[in-house]
Coordinates of C-alpha atoms and ligand atoms in Angstrom, one line a residue:
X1 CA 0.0 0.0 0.0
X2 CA 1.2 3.6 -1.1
X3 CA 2.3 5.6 2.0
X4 CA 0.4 8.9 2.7
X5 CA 1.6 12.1 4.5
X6 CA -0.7 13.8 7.0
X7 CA -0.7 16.7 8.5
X8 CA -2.8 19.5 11.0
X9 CA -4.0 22.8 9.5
X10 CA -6.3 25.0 11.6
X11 CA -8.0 21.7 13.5
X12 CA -8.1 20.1 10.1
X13 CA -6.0 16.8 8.9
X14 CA -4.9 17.0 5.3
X15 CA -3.5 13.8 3.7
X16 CA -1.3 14.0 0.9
X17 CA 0.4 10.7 -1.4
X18 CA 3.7 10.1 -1.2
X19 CA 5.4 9.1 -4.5
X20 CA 8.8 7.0 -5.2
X21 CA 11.4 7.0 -7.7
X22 CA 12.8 4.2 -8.9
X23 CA 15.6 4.8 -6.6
X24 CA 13.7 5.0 -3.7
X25 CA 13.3 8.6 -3.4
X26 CA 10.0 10.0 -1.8
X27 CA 8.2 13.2 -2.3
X28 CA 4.7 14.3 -0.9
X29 CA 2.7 15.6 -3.8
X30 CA 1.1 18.3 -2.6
X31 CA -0.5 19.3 -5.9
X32 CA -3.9 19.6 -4.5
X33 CA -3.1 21.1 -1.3
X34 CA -4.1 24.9 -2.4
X35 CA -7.7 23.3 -3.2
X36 CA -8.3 21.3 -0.4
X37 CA -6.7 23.7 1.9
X38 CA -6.0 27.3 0.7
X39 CA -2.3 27.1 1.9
X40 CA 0.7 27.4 -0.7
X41 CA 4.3 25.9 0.9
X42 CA 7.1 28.8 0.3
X43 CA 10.5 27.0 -0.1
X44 CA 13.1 29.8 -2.0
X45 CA 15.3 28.3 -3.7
X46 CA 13.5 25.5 -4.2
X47 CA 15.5 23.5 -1.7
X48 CA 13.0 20.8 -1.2
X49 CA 10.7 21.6 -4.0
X50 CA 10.4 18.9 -6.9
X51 CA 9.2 20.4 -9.7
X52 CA 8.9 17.4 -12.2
X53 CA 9.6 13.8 -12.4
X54 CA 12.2 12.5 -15.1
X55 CA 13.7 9.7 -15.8
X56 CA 16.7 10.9 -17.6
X57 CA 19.4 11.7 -14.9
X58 CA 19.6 10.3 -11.3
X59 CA 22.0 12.0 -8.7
X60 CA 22.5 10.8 -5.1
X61 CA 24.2 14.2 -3.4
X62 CA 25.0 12.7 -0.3
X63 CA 26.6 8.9 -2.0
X64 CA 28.2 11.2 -5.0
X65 CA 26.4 9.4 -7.6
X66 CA 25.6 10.3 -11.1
X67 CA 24.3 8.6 -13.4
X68 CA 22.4 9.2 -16.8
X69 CA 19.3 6.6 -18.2
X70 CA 20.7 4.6 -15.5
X71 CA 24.8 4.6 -16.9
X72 CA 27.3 5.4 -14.7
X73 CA 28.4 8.8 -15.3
X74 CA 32.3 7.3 -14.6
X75 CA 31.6 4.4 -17.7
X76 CA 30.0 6.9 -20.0
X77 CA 32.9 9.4 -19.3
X78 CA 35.3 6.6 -19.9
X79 CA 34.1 5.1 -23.0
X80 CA 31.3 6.6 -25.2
X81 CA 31.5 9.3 -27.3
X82 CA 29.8 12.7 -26.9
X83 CA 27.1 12.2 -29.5
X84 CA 26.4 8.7 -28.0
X85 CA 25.5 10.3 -25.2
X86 CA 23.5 13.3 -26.2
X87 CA 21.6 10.5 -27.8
X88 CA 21.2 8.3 -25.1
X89 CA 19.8 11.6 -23.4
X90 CA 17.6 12.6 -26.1
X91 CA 16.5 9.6 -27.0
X92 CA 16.1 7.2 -23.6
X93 CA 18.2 3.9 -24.8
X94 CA 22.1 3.9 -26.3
X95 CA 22.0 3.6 -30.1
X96 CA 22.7 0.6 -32.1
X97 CA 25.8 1.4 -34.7
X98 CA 23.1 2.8 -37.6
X99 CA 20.9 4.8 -35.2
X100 CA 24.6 7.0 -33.9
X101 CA 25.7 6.7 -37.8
X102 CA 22.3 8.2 -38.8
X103 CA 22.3 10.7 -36.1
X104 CA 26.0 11.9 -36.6
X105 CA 24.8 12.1 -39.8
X106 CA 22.2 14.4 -39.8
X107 CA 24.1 16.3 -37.2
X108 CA 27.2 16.5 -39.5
X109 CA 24.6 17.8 -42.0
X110 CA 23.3 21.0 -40.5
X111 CA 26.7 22.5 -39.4
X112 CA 26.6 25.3 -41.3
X113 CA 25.1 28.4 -40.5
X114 CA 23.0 30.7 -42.5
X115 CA 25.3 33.3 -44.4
X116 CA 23.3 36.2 -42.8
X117 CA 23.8 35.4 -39.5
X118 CA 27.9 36.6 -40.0
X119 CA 26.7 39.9 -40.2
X120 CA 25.0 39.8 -36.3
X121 CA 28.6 38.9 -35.1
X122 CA 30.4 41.7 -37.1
X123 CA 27.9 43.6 -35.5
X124 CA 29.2 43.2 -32.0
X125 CA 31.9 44.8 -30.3
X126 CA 35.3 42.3 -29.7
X127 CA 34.4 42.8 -26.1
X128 CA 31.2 41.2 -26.0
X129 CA 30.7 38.2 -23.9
X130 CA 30.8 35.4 -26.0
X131 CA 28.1 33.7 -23.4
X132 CA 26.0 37.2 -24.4
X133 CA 26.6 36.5 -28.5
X134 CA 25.9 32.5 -28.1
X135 CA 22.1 33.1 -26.4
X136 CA 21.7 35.9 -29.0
X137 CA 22.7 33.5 -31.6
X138 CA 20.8 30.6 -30.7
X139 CA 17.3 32.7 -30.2
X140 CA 18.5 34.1 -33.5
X141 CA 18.5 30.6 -35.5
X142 CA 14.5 30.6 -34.5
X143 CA 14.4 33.4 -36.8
X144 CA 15.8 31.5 -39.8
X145 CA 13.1 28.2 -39.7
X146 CA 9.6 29.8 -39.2
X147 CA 8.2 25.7 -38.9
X148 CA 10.4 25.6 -35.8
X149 CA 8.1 28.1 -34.0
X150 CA 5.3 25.6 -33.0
X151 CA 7.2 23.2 -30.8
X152 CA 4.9 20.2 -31.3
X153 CA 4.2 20.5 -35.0
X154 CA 5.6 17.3 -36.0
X155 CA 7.7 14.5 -34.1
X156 CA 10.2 15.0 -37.8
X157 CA 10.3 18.9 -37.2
X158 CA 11.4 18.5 -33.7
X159 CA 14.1 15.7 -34.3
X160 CA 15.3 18.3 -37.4
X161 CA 15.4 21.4 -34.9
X162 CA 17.3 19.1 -32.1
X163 CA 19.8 18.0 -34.6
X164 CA 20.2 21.4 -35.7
X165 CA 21.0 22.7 -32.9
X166 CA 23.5 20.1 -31.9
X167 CA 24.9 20.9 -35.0
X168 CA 25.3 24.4 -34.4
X169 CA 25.8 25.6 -31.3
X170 CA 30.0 24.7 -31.9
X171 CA 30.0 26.5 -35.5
X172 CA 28.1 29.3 -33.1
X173 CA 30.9 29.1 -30.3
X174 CA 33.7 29.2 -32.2
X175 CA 32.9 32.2 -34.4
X176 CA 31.8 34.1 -31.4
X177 CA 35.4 33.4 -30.4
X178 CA 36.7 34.1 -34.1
X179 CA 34.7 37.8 -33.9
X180 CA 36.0 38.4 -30.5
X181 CA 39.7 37.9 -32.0
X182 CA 38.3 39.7 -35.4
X183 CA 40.0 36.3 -37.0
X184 CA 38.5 34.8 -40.1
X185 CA 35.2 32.3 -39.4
X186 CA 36.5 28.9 -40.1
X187 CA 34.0 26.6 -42.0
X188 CA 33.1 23.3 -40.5
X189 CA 35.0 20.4 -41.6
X190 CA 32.4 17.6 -41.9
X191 CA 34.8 14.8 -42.4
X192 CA 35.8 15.4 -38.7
X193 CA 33.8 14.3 -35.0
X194 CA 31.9 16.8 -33.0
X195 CA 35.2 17.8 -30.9
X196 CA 37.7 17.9 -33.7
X197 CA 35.1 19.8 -35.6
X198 CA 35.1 22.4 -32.6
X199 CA 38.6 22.7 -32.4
X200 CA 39.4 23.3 -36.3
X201 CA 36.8 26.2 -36.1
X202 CA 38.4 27.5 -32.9
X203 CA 41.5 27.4 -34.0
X204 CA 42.7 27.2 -37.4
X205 CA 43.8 29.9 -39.7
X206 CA 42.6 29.6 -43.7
X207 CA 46.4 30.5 -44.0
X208 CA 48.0 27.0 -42.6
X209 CA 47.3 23.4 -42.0
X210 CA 45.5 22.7 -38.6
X211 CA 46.5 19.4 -36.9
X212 CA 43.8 17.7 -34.1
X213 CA 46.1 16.9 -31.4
X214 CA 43.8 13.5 -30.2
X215 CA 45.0 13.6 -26.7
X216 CA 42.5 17.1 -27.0
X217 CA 39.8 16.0 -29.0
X218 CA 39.7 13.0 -26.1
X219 CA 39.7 15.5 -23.4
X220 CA 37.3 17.8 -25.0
X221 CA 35.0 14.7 -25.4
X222 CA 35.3 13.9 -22.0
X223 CA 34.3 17.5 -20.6
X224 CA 31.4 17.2 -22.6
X225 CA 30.1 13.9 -21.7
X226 CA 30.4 15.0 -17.8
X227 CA 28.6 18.0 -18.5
X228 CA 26.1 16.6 -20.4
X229 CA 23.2 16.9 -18.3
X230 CA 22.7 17.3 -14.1
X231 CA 18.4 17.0 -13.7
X232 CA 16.9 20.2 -12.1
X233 CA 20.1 22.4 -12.1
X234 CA 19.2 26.1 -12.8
X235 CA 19.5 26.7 -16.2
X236 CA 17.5 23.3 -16.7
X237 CA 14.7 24.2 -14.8
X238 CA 15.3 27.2 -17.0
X239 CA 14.8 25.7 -20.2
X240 CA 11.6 23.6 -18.7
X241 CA 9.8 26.7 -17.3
X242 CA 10.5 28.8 -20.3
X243 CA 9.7 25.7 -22.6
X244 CA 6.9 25.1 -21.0
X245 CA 5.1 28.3 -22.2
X246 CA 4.8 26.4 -25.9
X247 CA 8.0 29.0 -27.0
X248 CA 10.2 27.3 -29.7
X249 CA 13.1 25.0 -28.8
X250 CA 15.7 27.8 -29.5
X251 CA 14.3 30.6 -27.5
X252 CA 13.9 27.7 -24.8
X253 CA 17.9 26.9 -25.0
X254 CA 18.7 30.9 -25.0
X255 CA 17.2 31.2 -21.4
X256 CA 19.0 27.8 -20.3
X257 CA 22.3 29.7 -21.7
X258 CA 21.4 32.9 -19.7
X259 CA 21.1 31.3 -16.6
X260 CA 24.3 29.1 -16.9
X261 CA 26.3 32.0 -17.5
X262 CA 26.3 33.5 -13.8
X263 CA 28.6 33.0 -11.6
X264 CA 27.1 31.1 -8.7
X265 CA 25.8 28.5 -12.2
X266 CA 28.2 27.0 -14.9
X267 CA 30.2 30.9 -15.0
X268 CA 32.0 29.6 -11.9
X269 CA 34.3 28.0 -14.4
X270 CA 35.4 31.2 -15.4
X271 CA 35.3 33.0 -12.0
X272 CA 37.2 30.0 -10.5
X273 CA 40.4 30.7 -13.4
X274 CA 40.2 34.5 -12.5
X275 CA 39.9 33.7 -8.5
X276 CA 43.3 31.4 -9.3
X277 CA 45.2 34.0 -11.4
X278 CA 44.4 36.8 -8.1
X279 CA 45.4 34.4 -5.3
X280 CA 48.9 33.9 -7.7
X281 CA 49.3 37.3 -8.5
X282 CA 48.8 38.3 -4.8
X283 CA 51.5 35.9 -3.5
X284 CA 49.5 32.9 -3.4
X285 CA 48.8 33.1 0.0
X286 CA 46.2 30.5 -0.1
X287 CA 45.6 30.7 4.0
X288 CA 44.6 34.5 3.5
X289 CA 42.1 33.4 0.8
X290 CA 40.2 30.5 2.5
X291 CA 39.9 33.4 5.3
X292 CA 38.4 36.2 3.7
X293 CA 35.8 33.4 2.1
X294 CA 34.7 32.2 5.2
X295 CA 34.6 36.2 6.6
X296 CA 30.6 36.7 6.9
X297 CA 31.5 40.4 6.3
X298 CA 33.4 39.4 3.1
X299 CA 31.5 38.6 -0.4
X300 CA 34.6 36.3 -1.2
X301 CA 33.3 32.9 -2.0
X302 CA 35.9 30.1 -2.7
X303 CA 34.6 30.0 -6.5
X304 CA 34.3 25.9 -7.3
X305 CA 33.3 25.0 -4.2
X306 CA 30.2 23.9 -2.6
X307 CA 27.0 22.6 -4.6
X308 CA 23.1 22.3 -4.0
X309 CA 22.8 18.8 -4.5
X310 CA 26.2 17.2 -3.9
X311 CA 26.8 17.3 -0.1
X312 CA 30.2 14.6 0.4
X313 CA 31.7 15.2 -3.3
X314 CA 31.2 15.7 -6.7
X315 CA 32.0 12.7 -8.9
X316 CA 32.6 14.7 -12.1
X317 CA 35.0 16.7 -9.8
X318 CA 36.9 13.4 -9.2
X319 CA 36.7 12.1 -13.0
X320 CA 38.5 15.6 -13.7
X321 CA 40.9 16.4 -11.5
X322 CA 42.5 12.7 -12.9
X323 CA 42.2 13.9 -16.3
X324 CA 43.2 17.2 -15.1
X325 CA 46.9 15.5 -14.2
X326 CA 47.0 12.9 -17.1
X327 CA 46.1 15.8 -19.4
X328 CA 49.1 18.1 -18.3
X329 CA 51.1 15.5 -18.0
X330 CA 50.4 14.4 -21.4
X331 CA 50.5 17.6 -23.5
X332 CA 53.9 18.5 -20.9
X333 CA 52.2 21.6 -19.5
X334 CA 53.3 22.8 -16.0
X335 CA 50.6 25.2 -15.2
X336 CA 51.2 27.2 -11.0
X337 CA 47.6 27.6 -11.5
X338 CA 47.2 23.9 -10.8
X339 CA 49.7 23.8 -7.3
X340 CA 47.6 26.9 -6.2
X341 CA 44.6 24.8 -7.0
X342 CA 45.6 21.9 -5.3
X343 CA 46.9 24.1 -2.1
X344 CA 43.5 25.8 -2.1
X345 CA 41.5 22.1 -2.3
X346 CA 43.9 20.9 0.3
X347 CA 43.5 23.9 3.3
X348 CA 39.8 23.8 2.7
X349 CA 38.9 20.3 3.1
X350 CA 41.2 20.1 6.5
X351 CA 39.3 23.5 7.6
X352 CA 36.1 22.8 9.6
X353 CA 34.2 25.7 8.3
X354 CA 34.1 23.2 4.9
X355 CA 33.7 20.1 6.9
X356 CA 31.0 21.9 9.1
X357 CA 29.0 22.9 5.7
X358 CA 29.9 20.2 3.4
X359 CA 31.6 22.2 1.0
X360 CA 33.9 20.1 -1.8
X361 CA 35.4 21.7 -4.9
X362 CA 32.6 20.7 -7.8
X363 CA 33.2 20.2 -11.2
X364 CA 33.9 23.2 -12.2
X365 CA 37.2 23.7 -9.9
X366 CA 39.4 22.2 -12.1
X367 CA 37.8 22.3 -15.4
X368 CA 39.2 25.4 -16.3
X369 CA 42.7 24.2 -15.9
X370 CA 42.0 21.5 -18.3
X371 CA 40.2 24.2 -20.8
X372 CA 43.3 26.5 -20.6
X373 CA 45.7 23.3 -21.3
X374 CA 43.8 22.7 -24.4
X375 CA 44.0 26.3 -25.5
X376 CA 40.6 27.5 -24.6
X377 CA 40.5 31.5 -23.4
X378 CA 39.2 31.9 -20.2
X379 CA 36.1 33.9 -21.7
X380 CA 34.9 30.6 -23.6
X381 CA 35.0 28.5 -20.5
X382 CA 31.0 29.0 -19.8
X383 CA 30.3 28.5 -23.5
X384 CA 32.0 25.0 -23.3
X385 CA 30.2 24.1 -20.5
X386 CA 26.8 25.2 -23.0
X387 CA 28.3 23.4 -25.5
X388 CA 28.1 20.2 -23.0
X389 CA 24.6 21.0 -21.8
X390 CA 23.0 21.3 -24.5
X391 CA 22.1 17.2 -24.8
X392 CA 20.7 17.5 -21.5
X393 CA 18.8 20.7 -22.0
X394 CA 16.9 19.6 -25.0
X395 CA 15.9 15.9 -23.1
X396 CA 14.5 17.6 -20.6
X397 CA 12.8 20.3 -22.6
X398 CA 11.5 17.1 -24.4
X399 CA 10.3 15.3 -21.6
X400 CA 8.4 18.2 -20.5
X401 CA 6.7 18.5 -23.7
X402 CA 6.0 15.2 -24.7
X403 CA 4.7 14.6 -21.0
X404 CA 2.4 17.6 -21.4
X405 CA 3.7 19.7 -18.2
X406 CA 1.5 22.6 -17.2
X407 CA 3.2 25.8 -17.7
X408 CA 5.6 26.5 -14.5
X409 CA 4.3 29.2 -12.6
X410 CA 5.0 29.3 -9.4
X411 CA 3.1 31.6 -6.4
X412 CA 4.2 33.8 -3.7
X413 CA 3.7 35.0 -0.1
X414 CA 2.9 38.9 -0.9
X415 CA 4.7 41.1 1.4
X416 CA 3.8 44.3 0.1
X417 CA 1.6 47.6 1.2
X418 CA -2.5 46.4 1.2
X419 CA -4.6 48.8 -0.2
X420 CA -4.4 52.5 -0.5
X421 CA -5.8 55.4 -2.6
X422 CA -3.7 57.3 -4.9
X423 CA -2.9 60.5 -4.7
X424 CA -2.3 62.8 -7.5
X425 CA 0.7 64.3 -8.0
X426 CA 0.2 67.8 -7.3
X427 CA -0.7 66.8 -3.6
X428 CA 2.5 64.6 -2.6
Ligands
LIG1 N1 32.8 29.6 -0.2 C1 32.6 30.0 1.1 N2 31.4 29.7 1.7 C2 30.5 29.0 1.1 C3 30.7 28.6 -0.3 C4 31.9 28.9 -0.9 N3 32.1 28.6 -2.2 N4 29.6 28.0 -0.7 C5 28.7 28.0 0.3 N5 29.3 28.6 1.4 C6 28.7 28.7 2.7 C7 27.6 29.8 2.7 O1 28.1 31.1 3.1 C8 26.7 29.3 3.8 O2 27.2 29.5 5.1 P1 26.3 29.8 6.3 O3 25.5 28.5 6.6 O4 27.2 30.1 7.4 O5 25.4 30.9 6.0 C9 26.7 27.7 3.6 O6 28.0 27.5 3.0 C10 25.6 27.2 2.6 O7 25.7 27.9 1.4 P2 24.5 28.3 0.5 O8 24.8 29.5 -0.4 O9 23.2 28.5 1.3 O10 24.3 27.0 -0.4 P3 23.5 26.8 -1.7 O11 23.2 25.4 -1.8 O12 22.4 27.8 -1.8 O13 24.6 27.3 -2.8 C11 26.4 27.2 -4.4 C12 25.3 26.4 -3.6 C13 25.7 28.4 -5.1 C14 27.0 26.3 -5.4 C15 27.4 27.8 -3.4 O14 28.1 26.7 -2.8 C16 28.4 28.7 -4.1 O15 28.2 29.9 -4.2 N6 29.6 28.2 -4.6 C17 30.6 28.9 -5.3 C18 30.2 29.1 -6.8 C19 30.3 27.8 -7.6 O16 31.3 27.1 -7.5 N7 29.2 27.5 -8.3 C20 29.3 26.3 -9.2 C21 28.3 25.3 -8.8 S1 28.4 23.9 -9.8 C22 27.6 24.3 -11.1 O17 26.6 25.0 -11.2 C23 28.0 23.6 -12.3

C-alpha cells in the first residue's frame, strides 16, 4: 500500500500521497493542497521543492552518484562518445551502430550556418561576452526556420530542430570566439567528429594546416560527456519553465544559456580561473584566501566550491581532476595555476568551516585548468560548459513536452503595502 503524508492545518488533517522514484526517493505531492486547503508551501530556492519527475538523470548528493538513463556517469565518461550520449539523453536507450551513424549524420549535415547570421557577429563589439553572443545566436537561429516556432508540429520537425542545434551551437561558439579575436570564421570540416570539428573552427587559420592533437579531442569529449546533463540544475529548470510556455526549442535553449552563464551557475568556471590568477598574483597566499571566504563580512566565496545537491563530493569533480593531471602531464604543460589549485583544495577540506558545511570543490574547480591546457581562453569556458549542456537541456525540454507539463508558474507570499488610494501628483 502507497504511504500517505498527513498533516494538521487549523484543527483540520490534510493527507497528501507520497510518490517513489525508482531509486527510492519520496516526495509528498502536494499538488492539490491549495484546493483542499487554501495554503501554498514557500521554499526559495526551491531546496526541497520537486518540480517534475524524469527519468533521464539520477544523482545521489550525499553517495556522489551520477548517473544518466541509469549509466554510470564514470563508464560513459570513460568510454562513449559525446554524440552517443547526447543521444542516449535525447532519446532514452544507447544507439545501435546505424541509429549514432544516422544521427552523426544528420548532425554532421546541418553544421553550417545561414550566411546572414555573420553579419549579427560583425555587428558586436570584440568585447562582447561570447556567453552574451551564443544566447543571441541561438534565439537568433528561431528566426531562420519559421516551422520551428510551433514546438509540437511534428515529431520529424522537432528531431530536425534538435539535430540542428547540436549541430550548431559549436560553429556558433567558435565564431563568437573568431569575432572576438576579429580572425576569419573557419567553416566546418564535416569529415571530422563533433570535438575535432570544434577545435578546427576555434582554431585554425585559412592560412595554414591545422592538426587535431587527439590527446585534446579525447579530453574535450570527456568535458562534454560530464557535463552533459545534471536533472533540475538552474538553467535546466530554466529551459523547462520557459519551454513550458509552448515557446520554440531555440528561444527555450537561449534562457538555459542565460542562466548558466552566472557566476554562482556553470560561469564559476570562469570565476574560479580568475579567482586562481588573483590568489597567484597576490602571493599565493592561499591561508589568507580561504579566510576572507569564510569572513561573513566578506562577499569572497571560494569560487568551485560547494553545490546544491552534492553534499560529500562531486563525482565529475573526481573524473576531472585525474584527467586534469593525465592531461598536463600528457601535452607537458606545468601550469602554478594547478599547485595553487591543489593548495587551495587541500587547506579547505582540512578547515572545519568546509567540513561543518559540506563544502567540496565541484566540477567546475578544475575544469578550467583543463580548458586552458587545451587552448581554450578563459572567456569561452561558460560557452563550453553550453556546448556540453546542450544534450541534457533539450531531453529535458523534451520530456516536458511530450509529458504535457503545465506551464511553470509558481506563487508567492505577498509582502507588500495592502490597499491605499492614490494621490495625484500635485498633492505629494
Ligand atoms: N565559499 C565559502 N562559503 C561558502 C561557499 C563557498 N564557495 N559555498 C557555500 N558557502 C557557505 C555559505 O556562506 C553558507 O554559510 P552559512 O551557513 O554560514 O550561511 C553555507 O555554506 C551554505 O551555502 P548556500 O549558499 O546556502 O548553499 P547553496 O546550496 O544555496 O549554494 C552554491 C550552492 C551556489 C554552489 C554555493 O556553494 C556557491 O556559491 N559556490 C561557489 C560558486 C560555484 O562554484 N558554483 C558552481 C556550482 S556547480 C555548477 O553550477 C555547475
Amino acid at each position: 500500500m502507497s504511504e500517505i503524508a498527513k498533516f494538521e492545518l487549523d484543527g483540520k488533517t490534510y493527507e497528501f500521497p507520497v510518490i517513489e522514484g525508482t531509486e527510492n526517493e519520496k516526495a509528498i505531492d502536494i499538488s492539490t493542497l491549495r484546493g483542499k486547503s487554501g495554503y501554498i508551501t514557500i521554499d526559495p530556492g526551491f531546496k526541497n521543492t520537486g518540480s517534475t519527475q524524469s527519468a533521464i538523470t539520477f544523482l545521489d548528493g550525499e553517495e556522489g552518484i551520477l548517473r544518466y538513463r541509469g549509466y554510470p556517469i564514470e563508464q560513459l565518461a570513460e568510454q562513449a562518445s559525446f554524440t552517443e550520449v547526447a543521444y542516449l539523453l535525447i532519446y532514452g536507450e544507447l544507439p545501435s551502430q546505424e541509429k549514432l551513424a544516422s544521427f552523426q549524420n544528420s548532425i554532421t549535415k546541418h553544421t553550417l550556418v545561414h550566411e546572414d547570421m555573420k553579419q549579427f557577429f560583425e555587428a558586436y563589439p570584440a568585447k562582447a561576452h561570447p556567453m552574451g553572443v551564443l544566447a543571441s545566436m541561438v534565439c537568433s537561429l528561431s528566426t531562420f526556420y519559421p516551422e520551428s516556432l510551433d514546438p509540437n508540429r511534428s515529431p520529424e520537425s522537432k528531431d530536425t530542430t534538435i539535430h540542428r542545434l547540436i549541430a550548431k551551437l559549436p560553429t556558433l561558439a567558435a565564431w563568437s570566439y573568431k569575432n572576438a579575436i576579429r580572425h576569419p570564421f573557419m567553416y566546418p570540416k564535416n569529415d571530422l567528429d563533433y570535438c575535432s570539428n570544434f577545435m578546427h573552427m576555434m582554431f585554425a587559420m585559412p592560412t595554414e594546416e591545422y592538426q587535431i592533437d587527439p590527446v585534446v579531442s579525447s579530453a574535450l569529449n570527456k568535458l562534454l560527456i560530464l557535463h552533459a546533463d545534471h536533472e533540475q540544475n538552474c538553467s535546466t529548470a530554466t529551459t523547462r519553465i520557459v519551454g513550458s510556455s509552448q515557446v520554440n526549442l531555440y528561444a527555450a535553449i537561449a534562457a538555459g544559456i542565460t542562466a548558466l552563464w552566472g557566476p554562482l551557475h556553470g560561469g564559476a568556471n570562469q570565476a574560479v580561473i580568475e579567482m586562481l590568477e588573483k590568489i597567484d598574483a597576490d602571493g599565493g597566499d592561499v591561508d589568507k584566501w580561504v579566510l576572507k571566504a569564510k569572513d561573513k563580512d566578506d562577499s569572497f566565496r571560494l569560487m568551485g566550491f560547494g553545490h546544491r545537491v552534492y553534499k560529500n563530493f562531486d563525482p565529475r569533480a573526481t573524473i576531472i581532476k585525474k584527467a586534469c593531471d593525465d592531461i598536463l602531464e600528457k601535452m607537458g604543460i606545468e601550469d602554478p595555476l594547478l599547485d595553487i589549485a591543489k593548495k587551495l583544495e587541500k587547506v579547505a577540506l582540512e578547515d572545519d568551516y568546509f567540513i561543518a558545511r559540506n563544502l567540496y570543490p565541484n566540477v567546475d574547480f578544475y575544469s578550467g585548468i583543463i580548458y586552458r591546457a587545451l587552448g581554450i581562453p578563459t572567456e569561452m569556458f561558460t560557452v563550453m560548459f553550453a556546448i556540453g549542456r546542450l544534450p541534457g537541456w533539450i531531453a529535458q525540454w523534451k520530456e516536458m513536452i511530450e509529458g504535457g507539463e503545465p506551464i511553470g508558474r509558481p506563487r508567492q507570499v505577498y509582502t507588500g503595502a495592502t490597499k491605499r488610494d492614490y494621490v495625484p501628483l500635485s498633492k505629494r
